[in-house]
GROMACS .gro file of C-alpha atoms in nm:
model
  272
    1MET     CA    1  15.930   6.556  -3.986
    2ALA     CA    2  15.724   6.753  -3.739
    3GLU     CA    3  15.906   6.964  -3.483
    4ASP     CA    4  15.835   6.914  -3.111
    5ALA     CA    5  15.668   7.209  -2.944
    6THR     CA    6  15.828   7.329  -2.626
    7ALA     CA    7  15.487   7.428  -2.482
    8PRO     CA    8  15.224   7.189  -2.623
    9ALA     CA    9  14.871   7.313  -2.671
   10ALA     CA   10  14.595   7.152  -2.463
   11GLY     CA   11  14.484   6.941  -2.758
   12ASP     CA   12  14.831   6.791  -2.793
   13ALA     CA   13  14.787   6.592  -2.471
   14ALA     CA   14  14.498   6.398  -2.625
   15GLY     CA   15  14.703   6.344  -2.938
   16ALA     CA   16  14.994   6.211  -2.733
   17ARG     CA   17  14.765   5.967  -2.550
   18GLU     CA   18  14.624   5.840  -2.878
   19ARG     CA   19  14.973   5.801  -3.026
   20ARG     CA   20  15.098   5.612  -2.719
   21GLU     CA   21  14.801   5.375  -2.734
   22LYS     CA   22  14.880   5.302  -3.098
   23ILE     CA   23  15.247   5.248  -3.011
   24ARG     CA   24  15.149   5.013  -2.730
   25GLN     CA   25  14.925   4.810  -2.960
   26ARG     CA   26  15.194   4.789  -3.226
   27VAL     CA   27  15.460   4.669  -2.981
   28VAL     CA   28  15.226   4.400  -2.845
   29ASP     CA   29  15.124   4.291  -3.197
   30GLU     CA   30  15.478   4.277  -3.337
   31GLY     CA   31  15.674   4.185  -3.024
   32PHE     CA   32  15.950   4.438  -3.100
   33VAL     CA   33  15.945   4.775  -3.276
   34HIS     CA   34  16.236   5.007  -3.363
   35VAL     CA   35  16.231   5.365  -3.237
   36LYS     CA   36  16.309   5.501  -3.583
   37SER     CA   37  16.020   5.314  -3.744
   38LEU     CA   38  15.783   5.453  -3.480
   39ALA     CA   39  15.911   5.805  -3.539
   40GLU     CA   40  15.852   5.768  -3.913
   41ALA     CA   41  15.510   5.608  -3.869
   42PHE     CA   42  15.379   5.886  -3.643
   43ASP     CA   43  15.577   6.172  -3.800
   44VAL     CA   44  15.743   6.278  -3.476
   45SER     CA   45  16.101   6.303  -3.360
   46VAL     CA   46  16.299   6.013  -3.216
   47MET     CA   47  16.313   6.206  -2.887
   48THR     CA   48  15.932   6.219  -2.876
   49VAL     CA   49  15.915   5.844  -2.929
   50HIS     CA   50  16.161   5.791  -2.645
   51ARG     CA   51  15.941   6.002  -2.417
   52ASP     CA   52  15.636   5.802  -2.524
   53LEU     CA   53  15.816   5.476  -2.451
   54ASP     CA   54  15.926   5.606  -2.111
   55VAL     CA   55  15.562   5.676  -2.021
   56LEU     CA   56  15.443   5.338  -2.148
   57GLN     CA   57  15.722   5.157  -1.966
   58SER     CA   58  15.645   5.338  -1.639
   59ASN     CA   59  15.284   5.217  -1.670
   60GLY     CA   60  15.400   4.859  -1.725
   61TRP     CA   61  15.284   4.830  -2.085
   62LEU     CA   62  15.618   4.749  -2.248
   63ARG     CA   63  15.992   4.735  -2.196
   64LYS     CA   64  16.244   4.970  -2.356
   65VAL     CA   65  16.548   4.801  -2.502
   66ARG     CA   66  16.835   4.920  -2.717
   67GLY     CA   67  16.692   5.068  -3.036
   68GLY     CA   68  16.326   5.014  -2.954
   69ALA     CA   69  16.068   4.847  -2.731
   70THR     CA   70  15.948   4.492  -2.671
   71ALA     CA   71  15.646   4.315  -2.525
   72GLN     CA   72  15.862   4.025  -2.406
   73PRO     CA   73  15.883   3.997  -2.026
   74SER     CA   74  16.210   4.033  -1.838
   75ALA     CA   75  16.333   4.029  -1.480
   76ILE     CA   76  16.185   4.375  -1.426
   77TYR     CA   77  15.896   4.371  -1.672
   78HIS     CA   78  15.604   4.133  -1.623
   79GLY     CA   79  15.483   4.134  -1.983
   80ASP     CA   80  15.159   4.268  -2.126
   81VAL     CA   81  14.863   4.049  -2.029
   82ARG     CA   82  14.771   3.998  -2.395
   83HIS     CA   83  15.118   3.865  -2.466
   84ARG     CA   84  15.100   3.634  -2.162
   85LEU     CA   85  14.763   3.494  -2.269
   86GLN     CA   86  14.923   3.361  -2.586
   87ALA     CA   87  15.223   3.201  -2.415
   88MET     CA   88  15.227   2.832  -2.309
   89ALA     CA   89  14.853   2.800  -2.382
   90GLU     CA   90  14.850   2.418  -2.401
   91ALA     CA   91  15.050   2.381  -2.079
   92LYS     CA   92  14.810   2.618  -1.900
   93ARG     CA   93  14.513   2.414  -2.025
   94GLN     CA   94  14.679   2.099  -1.890
   95LEU     CA   95  14.744   2.260  -1.552
   96ALA     CA   96  14.389   2.393  -1.529
   97GLN     CA   97  14.244   2.050  -1.601
   98ALA     CA   98  14.448   1.903  -1.318
   99ALA     CA   99  14.350   2.187  -1.083
  100SER     CA  100  13.980   2.135  -1.158
  101GLY     CA  101  14.005   1.794  -0.992
  102LEU     CA  102  14.064   1.973  -0.661
  103VAL     CA  103  13.742   2.176  -0.679
  104SER     CA  104  13.441   2.058  -0.482
  105PRO     CA  105  13.088   2.200  -0.521
  106GLY     CA  106  13.017   2.464  -0.259
  107ALA     CA  107  13.384   2.554  -0.211
  108SER     CA  108  13.528   2.904  -0.198
  109ILE     CA  109  13.808   2.956  -0.451
  110MET     CA  110  14.070   3.230  -0.473
  111ILE     CA  111  14.238   3.300  -0.808
  112ASP     CA  112  14.531   3.536  -0.859
  113GLU     CA  113  14.598   3.760  -1.159
  114SER     CA  114  14.789   3.494  -1.355
  115THR     CA  115  14.679   3.378  -1.698
  116THR     CA  116  14.718   3.023  -1.566
  117GLY     CA  117  14.459   3.112  -1.303
  118LEU     CA  118  14.239   3.244  -1.583
  119ALA     CA  119  14.255   2.901  -1.747
  120VAL     CA  120  14.124   2.755  -1.420
  121ALA     CA  121  13.848   3.019  -1.406
  122GLU     CA  122  13.725   2.907  -1.748
  123LEU     CA  123  13.643   2.563  -1.604
  124LEU     CA  124  13.472   2.675  -1.283
  125PRO     CA  125  13.117   2.742  -1.411
  126SER     CA  126  13.076   2.370  -1.486
  127LEU     CA  127  13.191   2.281  -1.132
  128GLY     CA  128  12.957   2.504  -0.932
  129PRO     CA  129  12.807   2.614  -0.714
  130LEU     CA  130  13.121   2.799  -0.606
  131THR     CA  131  13.230   3.125  -0.451
  132VAL     CA  132  13.516   3.276  -0.651
  133ILE     CA  133  13.738   3.556  -0.518
  134THR     CA  134  13.980   3.729  -0.753
  135ASN     CA  135  14.168   4.052  -0.823
  136PHE     CA  136  14.207   3.967  -1.194
  137LEU     CA  137  13.970   4.177  -1.404
  138ALA     CA  138  13.987   3.927  -1.691
  139ALA     CA  139  13.858   3.657  -1.454
  140VAL     CA  140  13.591   3.891  -1.317
  141ASN     CA  141  13.465   3.962  -1.669
  142LEU     CA  142  13.475   3.592  -1.753
  143LEU     CA  143  13.275   3.480  -1.449
  144ALA     CA  144  13.037   3.773  -1.401
  145GLY     CA  145  12.678   3.655  -1.426
  146LYS     CA  146  12.765   3.286  -1.466
  147PRO     CA  147  12.506   3.057  -1.304
  148GLY     CA  148  12.637   2.887  -0.992
  149ILE     CA  149  12.920   3.137  -0.942
  150ASP     CA  150  12.906   3.373  -0.643
  151LEU     CA  151  13.171   3.621  -0.752
  152ILE     CA  152  13.368   3.850  -0.520
  153ALA     CA  153  13.580   4.103  -0.712
  154LEU     CA  154  13.870   4.249  -0.518
  155GLY     CA  155  13.919   4.620  -0.574
  156GLY     CA  156  14.214   4.850  -0.518
  157ALA     CA  157  14.450   5.031  -0.752
  158TYR     CA  158  14.408   4.911  -1.110
  159TYR     CA  159  14.726   4.815  -1.297
  160PRO     CA  160  14.644   4.806  -1.670
  161ALA     CA  161  14.941   4.592  -1.780
  162TYR     CA  162  14.838   4.324  -1.530
  163ASP     CA  163  14.465   4.384  -1.591
  164ALA     CA  164  14.439   4.344  -1.215
  165PHE     CA  165  14.386   4.527  -0.888
  166LEU     CA  166  14.693   4.544  -0.667
  167GLY     CA  167  14.822   4.746  -0.374
  168LEU     CA  168  14.750   4.800  -0.007
  169ARG     CA  169  14.372   4.823  -0.036
  170THR     CA  170  14.359   4.498  -0.230
  171SER     CA  171  14.571   4.321   0.031
  172GLU     CA  172  14.357   4.457   0.317
  173THR     CA  173  14.038   4.336   0.147
  174ILE     CA  174  14.184   3.990   0.094
  175ARG     CA  175  14.273   3.960   0.463
  176SER     CA  176  13.909   4.022   0.554
  177LEU     CA  177  13.810   3.712   0.357
  178HIS     CA  178  13.876   3.339   0.376
  179ALA     CA  179  13.877   3.067   0.110
  180ASP     CA  180  13.902   2.691   0.096
  181VAL     CA  181  14.161   2.683  -0.181
  182LEU     CA  182  14.388   2.923  -0.369
  183PHE     CA  183  14.501   2.865  -0.725
  184MET     CA  184  14.794   3.082  -0.823
  185SER     CA  185  15.099   3.089  -1.047
  186THR     CA  186  15.434   3.262  -1.043
  187THR     CA  187  15.659   3.449  -1.283
  188ALA     CA  188  15.981   3.260  -1.210
  189ILE     CA  189  16.120   2.980  -0.998
  190THR     CA  190  16.481   2.996  -0.882
  191ASN     CA  191  16.646   2.772  -0.621
  192GLY     CA  192  16.313   2.641  -0.501
  193HIS     CA  193  16.154   2.984  -0.453
  194CYS     CA  194  15.891   3.186  -0.641
  195TYR     CA  195  15.985   3.529  -0.773
  196HIS     CA  196  15.789   3.818  -0.921
  197GLN     CA  197  15.867   4.147  -1.089
  198SER     CA  198  15.680   4.388  -0.863
  199GLN     CA  199  15.647   4.434  -0.489
  200GLU     CA  200  15.276   4.510  -0.536
  201THR     CA  201  15.225   4.165  -0.686
  202VAL     CA  202  15.415   3.995  -0.406
  203ALA     CA  203  15.215   4.176  -0.137
  204VAL     CA  204  14.882   4.070  -0.286
  205LYS     CA  205  14.991   3.711  -0.343
  206ARG     CA  206  15.112   3.684   0.017
  207ALA     CA  207  14.774   3.806   0.136
  208LEU     CA  208  14.603   3.546  -0.084
  209MET     CA  209  14.825   3.272   0.059
  210ASP     CA  210  14.749   3.381   0.415
  211SER     CA  211  14.374   3.372   0.351
  212ALA     CA  212  14.334   3.023   0.205
  213ASP     CA  213  14.322   2.684   0.375
  214ARG     CA  214  14.492   2.513   0.083
  215ARG     CA  215  14.750   2.673  -0.147
  216ILE     CA  216  14.794   2.528  -0.496
  217LEU     CA  217  15.073   2.656  -0.722
  218LEU     CA  218  15.037   2.596  -1.096
  219VAL     CA  219  15.358   2.629  -1.298
  220ASP     CA  220  15.447   2.546  -1.655
  221HIS     CA  221  15.804   2.443  -1.735
  222SER     CA  222  15.898   2.786  -1.876
  223LYS     CA  223  15.893   2.930  -1.523
  224PHE     CA  224  16.214   2.743  -1.441
  225THR     CA  225  16.406   2.934  -1.710
  226LYS     CA  226  16.296   3.284  -1.604
  227ASN     CA  227  16.419   3.531  -1.343
  228GLY     CA  228  16.246   3.769  -1.105
  229LEU     CA  229  16.343   4.043  -0.864
  230HIS     CA  230  16.121   3.995  -0.560
  231GLN     CA  231  16.099   3.667  -0.370
  232LEU     CA  232  15.750   3.553  -0.277
  233ALA     CA  233  15.783   3.217  -0.101
  234ALA     CA  234  15.950   2.879  -0.106
  235LEU     CA  235  15.774   2.609  -0.306
  236THR     CA  236  15.743   2.414   0.019
  237ALA     CA  237  15.505   2.687   0.142
  238PHE     CA  238  15.242   2.540  -0.092
  239ASP     CA  239  15.027   2.239  -0.016
  240LEU     CA  240  15.069   2.120  -0.375
  241VAL     CA  241  15.273   2.230  -0.676
  242ILE     CA  242  15.132   2.116  -1.011
  243VAL     CA  243  15.370   2.119  -1.309
  244ASP     CA  244  15.296   2.039  -1.671
  245SER     CA  245  15.419   1.727  -1.849
  246GLY     CA  246  15.687   1.926  -2.031
  247THR     CA  247  15.883   1.984  -1.711
  248PRO     CA  248  16.228   1.815  -1.734
  249GLN     CA  249  16.275   1.505  -1.520
  250ASP     CA  250  16.586   1.646  -1.353
  251GLN     CA  251  16.391   1.958  -1.254
  252MET     CA  252  16.117   1.748  -1.098
  253ALA     CA  253  16.372   1.532  -0.917
  254ALA     CA  254  16.533   1.845  -0.772
  255LEU     CA  255  16.195   1.967  -0.648
  256ARG     CA  256  16.118   1.637  -0.481
  257THR     CA  257  16.459   1.641  -0.316
  258ARG     CA  258  16.369   1.978  -0.165
  259GLY     CA  259  16.053   1.825  -0.021
  260VAL     CA  260  15.816   2.001  -0.262
  261PRO     CA  261  15.472   1.829  -0.278
  262LEU     CA  262  15.458   1.770  -0.653
  263HIS     CA  263  15.201   1.652  -0.904
  264VAL     CA  264  15.253   1.624  -1.280
  265ALA     CA  265  14.946   1.729  -1.479
  266GLY     CA  266  14.839   1.469  -1.733
  267SER     CA  267  15.043   1.194  -1.569
  268GLY     CA  268  14.739   0.984  -1.484
  269GLU     CA  269  14.843   0.974  -1.118
  270PRO     CA  270  14.568   1.055  -0.866
  271LEU     CA  271  14.576   1.402  -0.714
  272PRO     CA  272  14.683   1.411  -0.347
   0.00000   0.00000   0.00000
């Protein structure tokens, strides 16, 4: 096994970046990878792998756990965007279909950096003309150049793991704009409140909420089993909360008891 150099040559930095990118891709592809297997695969020491994982974790690409690294989200790790795109795909499609019924031609639409919001974005070109405002690069790439879509891309500091622009500059730009409706999602719901993993995400989502006439929250049933660190808002702060048909009846009853304006996607009931 190769020895770690105490003073790496200039070319080693490029090699480390390439190795970390390969580690990131492997963790996302496999879901979990052992430190020892990474050390053997790249012919470096276990300590080097730990340093690589520390860098990748600090950039939000993965989460270190005992013995290795995972792409699975946690209370302090949002989850790689590629991993999130694959999760609850049918529920997100159901939610997006329901949300599309709230879109009127000529409206201005805000979409957050959620993959549920991306499912809504996929339907918008057929509903135009529309103005779409988003900080989610995946949505920008999806809608760029589409006929009938006047696209406003929100800049700021780019966060690769979210594939989105977040931070103070993003929030300031949002507050200079106004939209008819906001479609957004959340990482977790606990005791009738939305939670997220990062303060940067919360700040941008609050700015989006402040800049839209109507706030629509789209949540699949998995959100009720997750945890988050930073509270965003009560569900009652939204004009409508749309849940998928897989949401347990007792969970929906609890939401209605709290006064949450609720609609079940696919239920056949008319949208409020």
